[in-house]
Coordinates of C-alpha atoms in Angstrom, one line a residue:
M1 CA 68.2 110.6 92.2
V2 CA 69.7 114.5 91.5
F3 CA 71.7 114.5 94.9
R4 CA 73.4 110.9 93.6
K5 CA 74.0 112.3 89.9
S6 CA 75.8 115.7 91.3
L7 CA 77.5 113.7 94.1
T8 CA 79.2 111.2 91.6
R9 CA 80.1 114.1 89.5
E10 CA 81.7 116.2 92.1
L11 CA 83.8 113.1 93.6
T12 CA 85.3 112.2 90.0
F13 CA 86.2 115.8 89.2
T14 CA 87.4 116.2 92.8
A15 CA 89.5 112.8 92.7
L16 CA 91.4 113.5 89.1
G17 CA 92.4 116.9 91.0
V18 CA 93.5 115.2 94.3
F19 CA 95.4 112.7 92.0
V20 CA 97.2 114.7 89.9
V21 CA 98.4 117.1 92.6
L22 CA 99.4 113.8 94.8
L23 CA 101.1 112.0 92.0
A24 CA 102.9 115.5 90.9
I25 CA 104.1 115.8 94.5
I26 CA 105.6 112.3 94.7
L27 CA 106.9 111.8 91.3
S28 CA 108.8 115.5 91.5
T29 CA 110.5 114.3 95.0
Q30 CA 111.7 111.2 93.4
A31 CA 112.7 112.7 90.2
I32 CA 115.1 115.4 92.8
N33 CA 116.3 112.2 94.4
L34 CA 117.3 110.1 91.0
L35 CA 118.5 112.9 89.0
G36 CA 120.9 113.7 92.3
R37 CA 121.8 110.1 91.9
A38 CA 122.4 110.7 88.4
A39 CA 124.8 113.6 89.1
E40 CA 126.9 111.5 91.2
G41 CA 127.1 108.8 88.5
Q42 CA 125.5 106.5 90.9
I43 CA 123.3 105.5 88.1
A44 CA 122.9 106.2 84.5
N45 CA 121.0 109.1 83.3
E46 CA 118.9 107.2 80.7
A47 CA 117.8 104.9 83.6
V48 CA 116.0 108.0 85.4
T49 CA 112.7 108.1 83.6
A50 CA 112.5 104.0 83.5
L51 CA 113.0 103.9 87.3
I52 CA 110.6 106.5 88.2
G53 CA 108.0 104.7 85.9
F54 CA 108.2 101.4 87.8
W55 CA 108.2 103.2 91.2
A56 CA 105.0 105.2 90.5
L57 CA 103.6 101.6 89.2
G58 CA 104.3 100.5 92.6
L59 CA 103.1 103.1 94.5
F60 CA 99.8 103.3 92.6
P61 CA 97.4 101.5 94.9
L62 CA 98.4 103.5 98.1
L63 CA 98.1 106.5 96.0
M64 CA 94.7 105.4 94.8
I65 CA 93.6 104.7 98.5
L66 CA 94.6 107.9 99.9
T67 CA 92.9 109.7 96.7
V68 CA 89.7 108.1 97.3
F69 CA 89.8 109.0 101.3
V70 CA 90.7 112.5 100.8
T71 CA 88.3 113.3 97.7
V72 CA 85.1 111.7 99.8
L73 CA 86.3 113.8 102.8
V74 CA 86.8 116.8 101.2
V75 CA 83.7 116.9 98.9
L76 CA 81.3 115.6 101.7
T77 CA 82.9 118.5 104.1
R78 CA 82.3 121.0 101.5
I79 CA 78.5 119.7 101.4
W80 CA 78.5 120.3 105.2
R81 CA 80.2 123.6 105.0
D82 CA 77.6 124.8 102.1
H83 CA 75.1 123.9 104.2
E84 CA 73.7 121.5 101.3
M85 CA 73.8 118.3 103.7
A86 CA 71.0 120.4 105.7
V87 CA 69.0 121.0 103.0
W88 CA 69.2 117.2 101.9
L89 CA 68.8 115.9 105.4
S90 CA 65.6 118.1 106.0
S91 CA 64.1 116.4 102.7
G92 CA 64.2 113.3 104.3
L93 CA 67.3 111.8 103.5
S94 CA 69.6 110.0 106.4
L95 CA 73.2 110.2 106.4
R96 CA 73.1 106.2 105.2
D97 CA 71.6 107.2 102.2
W98 CA 75.0 109.0 101.1
V99 CA 76.9 105.2 101.4
W100 CA 75.5 103.5 98.3
P101 CA 76.6 106.9 96.1
V102 CA 80.1 106.7 97.7
M103 CA 80.5 103.3 97.3
R104 CA 79.5 103.4 93.6
F105 CA 82.2 105.9 93.3
T106 CA 84.6 104.1 95.2
I107 CA 83.9 100.4 94.0
P108 CA 85.7 100.6 90.4
L109 CA 88.3 102.4 91.6
A110 CA 89.1 99.8 94.5
L111 CA 89.0 97.0 91.7
L112 CA 91.5 99.5 89.9
V113 CA 93.5 99.0 93.0
G114 CA 93.1 95.4 93.3
I115 CA 94.2 94.7 90.2
V116 CA 97.4 96.8 90.2
S117 CA 98.5 95.7 94.0
L118 CA 97.7 91.7 92.7
Y119 CA 99.5 91.9 89.1
I120 CA 101.0 95.3 87.8
A121 CA 102.8 96.2 90.8
P122 CA 104.6 93.1 91.4
W123 CA 105.2 92.8 87.5
A124 CA 107.0 96.8 88.0
E125 CA 108.9 95.8 91.3
E126 CA 110.7 92.9 89.0
R127 CA 111.2 94.7 86.0
S128 CA 112.9 97.4 88.1
Q129 CA 115.2 94.9 90.3
V130 CA 115.7 93.2 86.8
Y131 CA 116.6 96.4 84.8
A132 CA 118.8 97.7 87.6
E133 CA 120.6 94.6 87.4
I134 CA 121.1 94.8 83.7
L135 CA 122.5 98.1 84.2
K136 CA 125.4 96.3 86.4
R137 CA 126.7 95.1 83.3
R138 CA 128.2 98.4 82.6
E139 CA 129.1 99.0 86.1
E140 CA 132.3 100.8 86.4
I141 CA 131.8 102.1 82.6
S142 CA 128.1 102.8 82.2
A143 CA 127.1 103.6 85.7
I144 CA 128.5 106.8 85.3
A145 CA 127.2 109.8 82.8
P146 CA 128.5 110.5 79.5
G147 CA 131.2 113.3 79.9
V148 CA 132.0 112.7 83.5
F149 CA 135.2 111.4 84.6
K150 CA 134.6 108.4 87.4
E151 CA 136.7 107.1 90.0
T152 CA 136.0 103.4 91.1
G153 CA 135.8 102.9 94.9
S154 CA 139.3 101.6 95.2
G155 CA 140.6 104.8 93.5
S156 CA 142.9 102.8 91.1
K157 CA 140.7 103.3 87.5
V158 CA 139.7 106.3 86.3
Y159 CA 137.0 106.0 83.5
F160 CA 135.5 108.7 80.6
I161 CA 133.2 107.7 77.8
E162 CA 131.6 109.9 75.3
S163 CA 128.4 108.1 74.9
Y164 CA 126.5 105.1 75.2
G165 CA 125.0 102.8 72.1
G166 CA 124.4 99.5 70.6
E167 CA 123.8 96.2 72.4
H168 CA 124.6 95.0 76.0
G169 CA 125.2 98.6 77.1
A170 CA 128.3 99.1 74.9
A171 CA 130.1 102.7 75.5
T172 CA 131.7 104.4 72.6
N173 CA 135.1 106.7 72.6
I174 CA 136.0 105.6 75.7
F175 CA 139.1 106.2 78.2
M176 CA 140.6 104.4 81.1
Q177 CA 143.4 105.0 83.2
D178 CA 144.7 102.3 85.4
M179 CA 147.2 103.0 88.4
S180 CA 147.2 99.4 89.9
E181 CA 150.5 97.4 90.3
G182 CA 152.7 100.6 90.5
K183 CA 152.3 101.4 86.8
V184 CA 150.3 104.1 85.4
S185 CA 148.3 102.5 81.9
S186 CA 146.4 104.9 79.7
I187 CA 143.8 103.3 77.3
F188 CA 141.8 104.8 74.5
A189 CA 139.4 102.8 72.6
K190 CA 136.2 103.4 70.3
R191 CA 134.2 100.7 71.7
G192 CA 133.5 98.7 75.0
Y193 CA 131.2 96.7 76.9
I194 CA 130.5 94.3 79.9
T195 CA 130.2 90.4 79.3
V196 CA 131.0 87.1 81.3
N197 CA 133.4 84.3 80.2
D198 CA 133.2 80.9 80.7
D199 CA 133.9 81.0 84.4
N200 CA 131.2 83.1 85.0
E201 CA 133.7 86.0 85.7
R202 CA 132.8 89.6 84.6
V203 CA 134.8 90.8 81.9
L204 CA 135.7 94.5 80.2
V205 CA 136.2 94.4 76.7
L206 CA 137.7 97.2 74.8
E207 CA 137.5 97.2 71.1
D208 CA 139.8 99.1 68.2
G209 CA 142.3 101.2 70.6
R210 CA 145.6 101.9 71.9
R211 CA 147.4 101.5 75.2
Y212 CA 150.3 103.6 76.9
V213 CA 152.0 102.0 79.6
G214 CA 154.6 104.0 82.2
E215 CA 156.0 107.7 82.0
P216 CA 156.0 109.7 78.7
G217 CA 160.2 110.5 78.3
Q218 CA 161.2 107.0 80.4
S219 CA 162.7 104.1 78.8
N220 CA 160.2 101.8 79.8
Y221 CA 157.6 103.8 78.2
E222 CA 155.1 101.3 76.0
V223 CA 153.0 102.0 73.2
G224 CA 150.8 99.5 71.7
S225 CA 147.6 99.4 69.8
F226 CA 144.7 96.6 70.0
K227 CA 141.7 95.2 68.3
R228 CA 140.3 93.5 71.1
Y229 CA 141.4 93.9 74.6
S230 CA 139.8 92.3 77.8
V231 CA 140.0 92.6 81.7
V232 CA 138.5 91.1 84.0
V233 CA 136.5 93.7 86.9
G234 CA 134.6 91.1 88.7
N235 CA 134.3 87.3 89.7
N236 CA 131.3 85.3 90.2
Q237 CA 128.5 87.7 89.4
K238 CA 125.4 87.2 87.5
L239 CA 124.3 89.9 85.5
V240 CA 120.8 89.0 85.7
A241 CA 119.1 87.3 88.6
R242 CA 115.5 86.8 89.3
P243 CA 114.6 88.8 91.8
N244 CA 113.9 86.7 95.0
N245 CA 112.0 89.6 97.3
R246 CA 108.6 89.1 97.9
Q247 CA 107.2 92.4 96.4
A248 CA 108.8 91.3 93.2
Q249 CA 107.1 87.8 93.2
S250 CA 103.8 87.3 91.2
T251 CA 100.5 86.8 93.1
S252 CA 100.4 83.2 91.7
A253 CA 103.4 81.9 93.2
L254 CA 102.5 83.8 96.7
L255 CA 99.7 81.5 96.5
G256 CA 99.7 78.0 98.8
S257 CA 103.2 79.2 100.0
S258 CA 103.8 78.3 103.5
D259 CA 106.8 80.9 103.8
P260 CA 105.2 83.8 106.3
G261 CA 107.0 86.2 104.2
Y262 CA 105.1 85.5 101.3
R263 CA 101.8 84.9 103.1
S264 CA 102.1 88.3 104.5
E265 CA 102.7 89.7 100.8
L266 CA 99.8 88.2 99.8
V267 CA 97.3 89.3 102.2
W268 CA 99.0 92.8 102.2
R269 CA 97.8 92.9 98.6
L270 CA 94.5 91.4 99.1
S271 CA 94.1 93.9 101.9
M272 CA 94.6 97.1 99.3
P273 CA 91.1 97.1 97.6
L274 CA 89.5 96.4 100.8
S275 CA 91.1 99.2 102.8
C276 CA 89.9 101.5 99.7
L277 CA 86.3 100.7 100.5
V278 CA 86.4 100.6 104.4
L279 CA 88.3 104.2 104.1
A280 CA 85.7 105.8 101.8
F281 CA 82.9 104.3 104.5
L282 CA 85.0 106.0 107.4
A283 CA 85.2 109.1 105.6
I284 CA 81.4 109.9 105.5
P285 CA 81.1 110.2 109.1
L286 CA 84.4 111.9 109.7
S287 CA 83.2 114.3 107.1
Y288 CA 80.7 116.1 109.6
Y289 CA 81.4 119.7 110.2
N290 CA 79.4 122.1 112.1
P291 CA 79.6 125.5 109.9
R292 CA 78.8 127.3 113.2
N293 CA 81.8 126.3 115.0
G294 CA 84.1 127.4 111.7
H295 CA 86.9 124.6 112.4
A296 CA 88.1 121.9 110.4
H297 CA 89.0 119.4 113.3
N298 CA 87.5 116.7 111.3
L299 CA 90.0 116.8 108.8
V300 CA 92.8 116.5 111.4
V301 CA 90.9 113.3 113.2
A302 CA 90.6 111.8 109.7
L303 CA 94.1 112.5 108.9
L304 CA 94.8 110.8 112.0
A305 CA 92.5 107.7 111.5
F306 CA 94.3 107.0 107.9
F307 CA 97.7 106.9 109.5
L308 CA 96.4 104.8 112.6
Y309 CA 94.7 102.4 110.1
Q310 CA 97.6 102.1 108.2
N311 CA 100.3 101.8 110.5
S312 CA 97.9 99.2 112.4
L313 CA 98.0 97.0 108.7
T314 CA 101.8 97.5 108.6
L315 CA 102.3 96.2 111.8
V316 CA 99.8 93.1 111.5
R317 CA 101.8 92.3 108.2
N318 CA 105.1 92.5 110.2
W319 CA 103.8 90.4 112.5
I320 CA 102.7 87.7 109.9
T321 CA 106.0 88.0 108.3
Q322 CA 107.5 86.8 111.9
G323 CA 104.9 84.1 112.0
K324 CA 103.6 85.5 115.5
V325 CA 100.0 85.5 114.0
G326 CA 98.1 84.2 111.2
M327 CA 96.7 85.7 108.0
A328 CA 93.5 86.2 109.2
S329 CA 94.8 88.5 111.4
I330 CA 95.0 91.6 109.2
L331 CA 91.3 90.6 108.3
L332 CA 90.7 91.7 112.0
V333 CA 92.0 95.2 111.5
H334 CA 89.6 95.9 108.9
V335 CA 86.6 94.6 110.7
I336 CA 87.6 97.0 114.0
V337 CA 87.7 100.0 111.6
L338 CA 84.7 99.1 110.1
I339 CA 82.7 98.5 112.8
I340 CA 84.2 102.2 114.1
A341 CA 83.0 103.6 111.0
V342 CA 79.7 102.3 111.2
L343 CA 79.0 103.4 115.0
L344 CA 80.2 107.0 113.8
L345 CA 77.7 107.0 111.2
K346 CA 74.9 106.0 113.6
Y347 CA 76.0 108.8 115.8
R348 CA 76.4 111.3 112.9
D349 CA 72.6 110.7 112.2
R350 CA 71.9 112.6 114.8
P351 CA 73.9 115.6 114.3
A352 CA 71.8 117.7 116.3
N353 CA 72.6 115.6 119.6
T354 CA 76.1 116.5 121.6
V355 CA 78.0 113.5 122.9
R356 CA 76.6 114.6 126.4
Q357 CA 72.6 114.6 125.2
T358 CA 73.3 111.4 123.5
L359 CA 74.7 109.5 126.6
K360 CA 71.7 111.2 128.4
Y361 CA 69.5 109.5 125.8
F362 CA 70.8 105.9 126.2
L363 CA 71.2 106.3 129.9
H364 CA 67.6 107.3 130.3
K365 CA 66.4 104.9 127.8
H366 CA 67.9 102.2 129.7

C-alpha cells in the first residue's frame, strides 16, 4: 500500500539521520576524553583511534536500539501533528494497521543488533583489552606521547622518547634519567623496548647508547657506552593476558555456564534485539499527538518509558548476577512492557475518547 511505502521510506531516512547524530555526539565525547588522557601521557597517541573504534562497536547495540525507538516516535508524531494520521484513519485504517509496517522496518535492524551483541561486541571488548594490555609492553616508555617528558609514579625516573617504531612497541632516541639509590644516572639510547626474561620479569632493553653517572666535574663521574643495556621494571607481570571479564567472553563460552555472571551476560545479549522490537512497538501508541493541544508531552513520556525499561533490564541483570533470580526473570520485564504497549495501542485506537469517557464506557458496559 501507499502508506506502507511512504512510511518505510521516511523511517529509513530519519533513522540514518538520528543514528549519525547520536553517533557523532557519543564519539566526540569519548574522543575528547581519550585525547585528554593522551595529552596527559596516560595512553599512547596512536591508541586513541583504535580504542574509539572498539568502544563504538561495543556500544552499537544500545545506540541502534535508541535510534529505532526515536525514529519511530519522531516519524509517527509528525504524522499525527500534520493531520496525516486523521486522513489515514478516516480512510478505514486503524492504528493496529501501522504495526506491521513499523515491524518490517525494525526486524532487520533488530537482527543486526542481535548479531553485533552476540558476536561482534564481545570480540571488540576482548580486542580492546588485549590492545590495552599490549600497550603495557611499553609501560613507562611508550605510555607517553613522543616529545613529552614523562615522570614515573615514584618520581625516581624521567623518560623522553622521540618516536615509536619497529616491533614490540620499540621506541627510538630515548633519554632516561634514574635518580634512585642516591645517584643520578642519565642514559641516551637509539632504541628501546619492553620484553620479558626467563623469570617472567619485565625488562627494559636499551640498545646503542651512552650512560652518565654522577655530577659533571666530580671525581666519581662515570661515562660509558653500551650496545645493550637491560633494566628490570616489573616482576611477575604477563604482557598479554586473556580477558576474563564476562563482557569479553564469546557467546559460545557463555552457553551452558553455571556462573551467574555469565548467565546474566548471556540473557543481556539476547535481550538486545528483543528490546529493539518491543520499544518499536511501544513507540506506536506513545507517538499519539493531539494537534489541538499543541504540546509534545508524549515525547517526555516516551523518554521516561525508555529509561524505565532499560533500567529495569539492568536491575534484573544485576539480580541474576547476584543469584537472586533466574535467567527467565528478564523475560518478564519484556512481557510486562509488551502488555503495556498492547493496552496503550488498544486505547489509542479510540483517539476521540478521553480517559474519563473510556472509563464510563467500560463501567456502563458492565
